[in-house]
Amino acid sequence: MELTSVPAQTANRSKARRRMQRLMKNRWLYLMALPGMLFFIIFRYFPMWGLLIAFQDYQPALGMMNSKWVGLKHFERFFFDASFGMLFQNTLILAIYNLVFFFPLPIILALLLNEIRKEAFKRTIQTIVYIPHFVSWVVVVGISYIFFTTEGGIVNDMLASMGIPKIDFLISSEWFRTMIVSQVVWKETGWGTIIFLAALAGVDPQLYEAATIDGAGRFRRLWHITLPAIRGVIVILFILRLGSFLDTGFEQIFLMLNSMNREVGEVFDTYVYNVGIQQGQFSYSTTVGLFKSLIGLVLVVGANRMAKKFGESGLY
């Protein structure tokens, strides 16, 4: 035993030495990654400890350790609540709308920008479509009110000038979801192209040259070279998107809600605010958030397995 332990210890020391050498060699890369790692540890992983209050009657004065444990009481209340069906339906419909109408648009825009050959014009267009991302939702909703209000709104004034009756876009339950998705498209489509443009920059130009020599037109080069080159990126971003599938965005919807469209606009995010913050039911609101997270986890795991079955690398 002693004879065999000496080579094993030597091998372990050798591995540790090589690991330390790699660490020192790439120390600046690890240093650059440190702020991101700290962000996720502090603001993503450490707060998971607070999920325990979903199984308690949490009292801030008593703290987590002394609050009464109630098991699945809050989950039963949530699932059998009269508003659960409405909340789940509204959240699901908005999530599907965002996935169907918003997710493909950054890909399409990136493909269009990639076809522009004049760099100055391309950069100008990129700058223009990036700008809305830096505009807060308060400003976006304010712009929507200016454009779509019935009292002096540009859109309704144009409708009136054409003999079409004015439409109450801002209080209409029929137009609420269209307004929400349109705002997301306007604000985030340009910003979403960054990753796809970076992926397209890595495509070997010789592939396009060879395809052109073989007689392939622009559409065939797009279909057989460009799209396959970014397919892996599309799959990974789609899986990540499913992780926040039910996160429809609190601030935007909260600002657009009113008494006339609440029936189709109330979602889990606004419900958590009303119940958790305004009414102080912290355990119950944590239950709602945990339910959303579990749905996202199931979707991510399922989509990742499906991607691997179709030959993609997946997320993990």
Short mmCIF file of C-alpha atoms in Angstrom, two decimals:
data_model
loop_
_atom_site.label_atom_id
_atom_site.label_comp_id
_atom_site.label_asym_id
_atom_site.label_seq_id
_atom_site.Cartn_x
_atom_site.Cartn_y
_atom_site.Cartn_z
CA MET A 1 0.00 0.00 0.00
CA GLU A 2 2.80 2.40 0.85
CA LEU A 3 4.55 1.69 -2.45
CA THR A 4 1.44 2.53 -4.46
CA SER A 5 0.58 5.64 -2.44
CA VAL A 6 3.83 7.42 -3.28
CA PRO A 7 3.21 7.55 -7.08
CA ALA A 8 -0.38 8.58 -6.42
CA GLN A 9 0.70 11.47 -4.20
CA THR A 10 3.28 12.49 -6.79
CA ALA A 11 0.63 12.46 -9.51
CA ASN A 12 -1.75 14.56 -7.37
CA ARG A 13 0.98 17.10 -6.69
CA SER A 14 1.75 17.22 -10.40
CA LYS A 15 -1.89 17.83 -11.25
CA ALA A 16 -2.16 20.55 -8.62
CA ARG A 17 1.01 22.18 -9.98
CA ARG A 18 -0.34 22.14 -13.56
CA ARG A 19 -3.66 23.51 -12.37
CA MET A 20 -1.92 26.35 -10.57
CA GLN A 21 0.19 27.07 -13.65
CA ARG A 22 -2.94 27.33 -15.82
CA LEU A 23 -4.52 29.55 -13.21
CA MET A 24 -1.54 31.91 -13.17
CA LYS A 25 -1.29 31.88 -16.96
CA ASN A 26 -4.93 32.94 -17.36
CA ARG A 27 -5.11 35.07 -14.20
CA TRP A 28 -6.17 38.21 -16.07
CA LEU A 29 -9.06 36.36 -17.74
CA TYR A 30 -10.24 35.05 -14.37
CA LEU A 31 -9.88 38.56 -12.93
CA MET A 32 -12.08 39.94 -15.72
CA ALA A 33 -14.67 37.23 -15.02
CA LEU A 34 -14.67 37.93 -11.27
CA PRO A 35 -17.22 40.83 -11.32
CA GLY A 36 -19.69 38.72 -13.29
CA MET A 37 -19.21 35.77 -10.95
CA LEU A 38 -19.72 37.99 -7.90
CA PHE A 39 -22.87 39.44 -9.46
CA PHE A 40 -24.44 36.01 -9.94
CA ILE A 41 -23.36 34.80 -6.50
CA ILE A 42 -24.69 37.86 -4.67
CA PHE A 43 -27.81 38.65 -6.69
CA ARG A 44 -28.78 35.24 -8.12
CA TYR A 45 -27.58 32.38 -5.92
CA PHE A 46 -27.53 33.91 -2.43
CA PRO A 47 -31.17 35.14 -2.65
CA MET A 48 -32.29 31.54 -3.28
CA TRP A 49 -32.03 31.10 0.49
CA GLY A 50 -35.11 33.32 0.73
CA LEU A 51 -37.24 30.76 -1.14
CA LEU A 52 -37.67 28.97 2.19
CA ILE A 53 -40.27 31.52 3.27
CA ALA A 54 -42.63 30.03 0.64
CA PHE A 55 -43.05 27.19 3.14
CA GLN A 56 -43.48 29.45 6.16
CA ASP A 57 -45.85 32.04 7.56
CA TYR A 58 -43.01 34.49 7.38
CA GLN A 59 -42.98 37.36 9.85
CA PRO A 60 -40.23 39.98 9.34
CA ALA A 61 -40.06 40.58 13.09
CA LEU A 62 -39.37 36.90 13.76
CA GLY A 63 -37.04 36.28 10.82
CA MET A 64 -36.70 33.15 8.73
CA MET A 65 -35.38 30.95 11.50
CA ASN A 66 -38.25 31.63 13.92
CA SER A 67 -41.20 31.91 11.53
CA LYS A 68 -43.76 29.11 11.59
CA TRP A 69 -43.40 26.33 8.99
CA VAL A 70 -46.66 25.61 7.13
CA GLY A 71 -45.56 23.23 4.37
CA LEU A 72 -47.55 23.57 1.12
CA LYS A 73 -50.26 25.80 2.57
CA HIS A 74 -49.46 28.77 0.31
CA PHE A 75 -49.21 26.57 -2.79
CA GLU A 76 -52.69 25.18 -2.11
CA ARG A 77 -54.05 28.68 -1.65
CA PHE A 78 -52.41 29.85 -4.88
CA PHE A 79 -53.55 26.96 -7.07
CA PHE A 80 -57.14 27.06 -5.77
CA ASP A 81 -57.43 30.82 -5.82
CA ALA A 82 -60.19 32.15 -8.09
CA SER A 83 -57.74 34.42 -9.93
CA PHE A 84 -55.18 31.69 -10.71
CA GLY A 85 -56.80 30.74 -14.02
CA MET A 86 -56.94 34.35 -15.20
CA LEU A 87 -53.34 35.05 -14.14
CA PHE A 88 -51.98 31.90 -15.75
CA GLN A 89 -53.89 32.50 -18.99
CA ASN A 90 -52.83 36.14 -19.29
CA THR A 91 -49.20 35.36 -18.50
CA LEU A 92 -49.09 32.38 -20.86
CA ILE A 93 -50.66 34.27 -23.77
CA LEU A 94 -48.26 37.21 -23.42
CA ALA A 95 -45.31 34.81 -23.09
CA ILE A 96 -46.31 32.96 -26.26
CA TYR A 97 -46.84 36.23 -28.14
CA ASN A 98 -43.36 37.44 -27.13
CA LEU A 99 -41.81 34.12 -28.11
CA VAL A 100 -43.56 33.87 -31.48
CA PHE A 101 -43.45 37.51 -32.59
CA PHE A 102 -40.37 38.90 -30.83
CA PHE A 103 -37.79 36.08 -30.69
CA PRO A 104 -37.38 35.66 -34.50
CA LEU A 105 -37.10 39.39 -35.21
CA PRO A 106 -33.52 39.93 -33.90
CA ILE A 107 -32.41 36.97 -36.05
CA ILE A 108 -34.08 38.40 -39.15
CA LEU A 109 -32.69 41.88 -38.48
CA ALA A 110 -29.20 40.49 -37.92
CA LEU A 111 -29.38 38.60 -41.22
CA LEU A 112 -30.48 41.78 -43.01
CA LEU A 113 -27.72 43.85 -41.41
CA ASN A 114 -25.20 41.20 -42.34
CA GLU A 115 -26.08 41.65 -46.01
CA ILE A 116 -25.18 45.35 -45.94
CA ARG A 117 -21.76 45.82 -47.51
CA LYS A 118 -21.19 49.53 -46.79
CA GLU A 119 -19.76 49.57 -43.25
CA ALA A 120 -20.64 53.22 -42.55
CA PHE A 121 -24.28 52.71 -43.45
CA LYS A 122 -24.37 49.42 -41.54
CA ARG A 123 -23.01 51.00 -38.35
CA THR A 124 -25.47 53.88 -38.64
CA ILE A 125 -28.41 51.48 -38.85
CA GLN A 126 -27.04 49.45 -35.95
CA THR A 127 -26.77 52.55 -33.78
CA ILE A 128 -30.32 53.60 -34.62
CA VAL A 129 -31.84 50.21 -33.74
CA TYR A 130 -29.75 49.90 -30.54
CA ILE A 131 -30.89 53.22 -29.05
CA PRO A 132 -34.42 52.16 -27.92
CA HIS A 133 -32.90 49.55 -25.58
CA PHE A 134 -31.50 52.36 -23.41
CA VAL A 135 -34.87 54.10 -23.11
CA SER A 136 -36.66 53.27 -19.86
CA TRP A 137 -40.09 51.66 -19.87
CA VAL A 138 -41.51 54.80 -18.30
CA VAL A 139 -40.45 56.78 -21.35
CA VAL A 140 -41.66 54.07 -23.75
CA VAL A 141 -45.11 54.02 -22.12
CA GLY A 142 -45.14 57.82 -22.13
CA ILE A 143 -44.43 57.84 -25.88
CA SER A 144 -47.24 55.31 -26.36
CA TYR A 145 -49.65 57.58 -24.52
CA ILE A 146 -48.64 60.53 -26.71
CA PHE A 147 -49.13 58.56 -29.91
CA PHE A 148 -52.25 56.55 -29.08
CA THR A 149 -54.37 58.68 -26.75
CA THR A 150 -57.78 59.66 -28.10
CA GLU A 151 -57.23 63.28 -27.06
CA GLY A 152 -54.68 64.62 -29.52
CA GLY A 153 -52.87 61.36 -30.20
CA ILE A 154 -51.13 61.27 -33.58
CA VAL A 155 -52.47 57.84 -34.53
CA ASN A 156 -56.08 58.64 -33.65
CA ASP A 157 -55.86 62.01 -35.37
CA MET A 158 -54.75 60.22 -38.54
CA LEU A 159 -57.62 57.74 -38.21
CA ALA A 160 -60.08 60.61 -37.77
CA SER A 161 -58.70 62.41 -40.81
CA MET A 162 -59.42 59.26 -42.88
CA GLY A 163 -62.96 59.02 -41.56
CA ILE A 164 -62.21 56.07 -39.26
CA PRO A 165 -63.58 56.22 -35.70
CA LYS A 166 -61.01 56.76 -32.99
CA ILE A 167 -59.83 53.68 -31.08
CA ASP A 168 -59.15 53.64 -27.35
CA PHE A 169 -55.86 51.76 -27.67
CA LEU A 170 -54.76 52.52 -24.12
CA ILE A 171 -57.86 51.26 -22.31
CA SER A 172 -59.05 48.63 -24.75
CA SER A 173 -58.68 45.04 -23.61
CA GLU A 174 -58.58 43.92 -27.27
CA TRP A 175 -55.52 46.06 -28.03
CA PHE A 176 -53.63 45.59 -24.74
CA ARG A 177 -51.55 42.56 -25.77
CA THR A 178 -50.80 44.04 -29.18
CA MET A 179 -49.53 47.19 -27.51
CA ILE A 180 -47.35 45.24 -25.07
CA VAL A 181 -45.72 43.09 -27.75
CA SER A 182 -45.25 46.07 -30.08
CA GLN A 183 -43.43 47.99 -27.35
CA VAL A 184 -41.13 45.02 -26.68
CA VAL A 185 -40.40 44.66 -30.40
CA TRP A 186 -39.58 48.35 -30.78
CA LYS A 187 -37.40 48.52 -27.68
CA GLU A 188 -35.46 45.24 -27.72
CA THR A 189 -35.19 43.97 -31.31
CA GLY A 190 -32.10 45.98 -32.18
CA TRP A 191 -30.31 45.07 -28.97
CA GLY A 192 -31.07 41.39 -29.53
CA THR A 193 -29.12 41.40 -32.80
CA ILE A 194 -25.75 41.88 -31.07
CA ILE A 195 -25.13 38.20 -30.29
CA PHE A 196 -26.28 37.06 -33.72
CA LEU A 197 -24.10 39.63 -35.49
CA ALA A 198 -21.14 38.44 -33.42
CA ALA A 199 -21.87 34.87 -34.49
CA LEU A 200 -22.17 35.92 -38.13
CA ALA A 201 -18.81 37.68 -37.93
CA GLY A 202 -17.19 34.31 -37.32
CA VAL A 203 -18.42 32.76 -40.56
CA ASP A 204 -15.55 32.06 -42.97
CA PRO A 205 -15.88 34.43 -45.99
CA GLN A 206 -14.35 31.72 -48.21
CA LEU A 207 -17.56 29.73 -47.82
CA TYR A 208 -19.52 32.56 -49.44
CA GLU A 209 -16.92 32.92 -52.17
CA ALA A 210 -17.02 29.21 -52.96
CA ALA A 211 -20.83 29.21 -52.99
CA THR A 212 -20.86 32.23 -55.31
CA ILE A 213 -18.46 30.49 -57.71
CA ASP A 214 -20.76 27.44 -57.69
CA GLY A 215 -23.65 29.70 -58.74
CA ALA A 216 -25.47 30.03 -55.42
CA GLY A 217 -27.57 33.17 -55.14
CA ARG A 218 -27.98 35.35 -52.08
CA PHE A 219 -30.93 33.37 -50.73
CA ARG A 220 -29.15 30.02 -51.12
CA ARG A 221 -26.03 31.38 -49.40
CA LEU A 222 -28.26 32.58 -46.59
CA TRP A 223 -30.04 29.24 -46.29
CA HIS A 224 -27.07 26.88 -46.65
CA ILE A 225 -24.25 28.90 -45.03
CA THR A 226 -25.46 31.73 -42.81
CA LEU A 227 -28.32 30.03 -40.98
CA PRO A 228 -26.42 26.77 -40.28
CA ALA A 229 -23.51 28.87 -38.93
CA ILE A 230 -25.69 30.51 -36.26
CA ARG A 231 -28.06 27.60 -35.64
CA GLY A 232 -26.26 26.63 -32.43
CA VAL A 233 -26.51 30.19 -31.10
CA ILE A 234 -30.21 30.32 -31.94
CA VAL A 235 -30.84 27.07 -30.07
CA ILE A 236 -28.94 28.19 -26.97
CA LEU A 237 -30.70 31.57 -26.83
CA PHE A 238 -34.05 29.86 -27.36
CA ILE A 239 -33.38 27.57 -24.40
CA LEU A 240 -32.32 30.52 -22.25
CA ARG A 241 -35.44 32.36 -23.32
CA LEU A 242 -37.59 29.49 -22.10
CA GLY A 243 -35.97 29.84 -18.68
CA SER A 244 -37.70 33.20 -18.27
CA PHE A 245 -40.75 32.19 -20.29
CA LEU A 246 -43.30 33.43 -17.73
CA ASP A 247 -41.37 36.63 -16.96
CA THR A 248 -43.49 39.05 -18.95
CA GLY A 249 -41.96 42.13 -17.36
CA PHE A 250 -43.39 43.96 -14.37
CA GLU A 251 -42.64 47.60 -15.07
CA GLN A 252 -44.03 47.74 -18.61
CA ILE A 253 -47.28 45.94 -17.82
CA PHE A 254 -47.76 47.78 -14.52
CA LEU A 255 -47.54 51.12 -16.31
CA MET A 256 -49.96 50.01 -19.04
CA LEU A 257 -52.56 48.53 -16.67
CA ASN A 258 -55.81 50.31 -15.84
CA SER A 259 -59.26 49.31 -14.65
CA MET A 260 -60.48 48.71 -18.22
CA ASN A 261 -57.80 46.25 -19.34
CA ARG A 262 -56.89 44.59 -16.04
CA GLU A 263 -58.86 41.46 -16.92
CA VAL A 264 -56.45 40.65 -19.78
CA GLY A 265 -53.40 42.49 -18.40
CA GLU A 266 -53.00 41.21 -14.85
CA VAL A 267 -50.08 38.74 -14.83
CA PHE A 268 -48.02 36.96 -12.19
CA ASP A 269 -45.48 39.80 -11.96
CA THR A 270 -48.06 42.49 -11.18
CA TYR A 271 -49.95 40.09 -8.91
CA VAL A 272 -46.80 39.51 -6.85
CA TYR A 273 -46.40 43.27 -6.46
CA ASN A 274 -50.00 43.78 -5.38
CA VAL A 275 -50.03 40.87 -2.95
CA GLY A 276 -46.44 40.81 -1.76
CA ILE A 277 -45.48 44.48 -1.58
CA GLN A 278 -48.75 46.31 -1.08
CA GLN A 279 -50.40 43.74 1.19
CA GLY A 280 -47.25 42.43 2.86
CA GLN A 281 -47.92 38.73 2.12
CA PHE A 282 -44.29 37.85 1.56
CA SER A 283 -44.62 34.07 1.85
CA TYR A 284 -47.52 33.93 -0.58
CA SER A 285 -45.82 36.14 -3.17
CA THR A 286 -42.64 34.04 -2.86
CA THR A 287 -44.76 30.98 -3.66
CA VAL A 288 -45.88 32.62 -6.91
CA GLY A 289 -42.29 33.43 -7.86
CA LEU A 290 -41.14 29.90 -7.04
CA PHE A 291 -43.90 28.47 -9.22
CA LYS A 292 -42.71 30.58 -12.16
CA SER A 293 -39.11 29.49 -11.60
CA LEU A 294 -40.06 25.81 -11.52
CA ILE A 295 -41.94 26.18 -14.81
CA GLY A 296 -38.86 27.82 -16.35
CA LEU A 297 -36.61 25.04 -15.02
CA VAL A 298 -38.82 22.33 -16.52
CA LEU A 299 -38.90 24.12 -19.89
CA VAL A 300 -35.12 24.59 -19.96
CA VAL A 301 -34.40 20.95 -19.11
CA GLY A 302 -36.97 19.70 -21.62
CA ALA A 303 -35.78 22.00 -24.42
CA ASN A 304 -32.13 21.10 -23.75
CA ARG A 305 -32.87 17.39 -24.03
CA MET A 306 -34.86 17.96 -27.20
CA ALA A 307 -32.01 19.97 -28.71
CA LYS A 308 -29.53 17.17 -27.99
CA LYS A 309 -31.83 14.64 -29.62
CA PHE A 310 -31.71 16.74 -32.80
CA GLY A 311 -27.92 16.83 -32.75
CA GLU A 312 -27.33 20.25 -31.17
CA SER A 313 -24.88 20.80 -28.32
CA GLY A 314 -27.54 22.27 -26.07
CA LEU A 315 -26.99 24.48 -23.06
CA TYR A 316 -25.17 21.91 -20.91
#
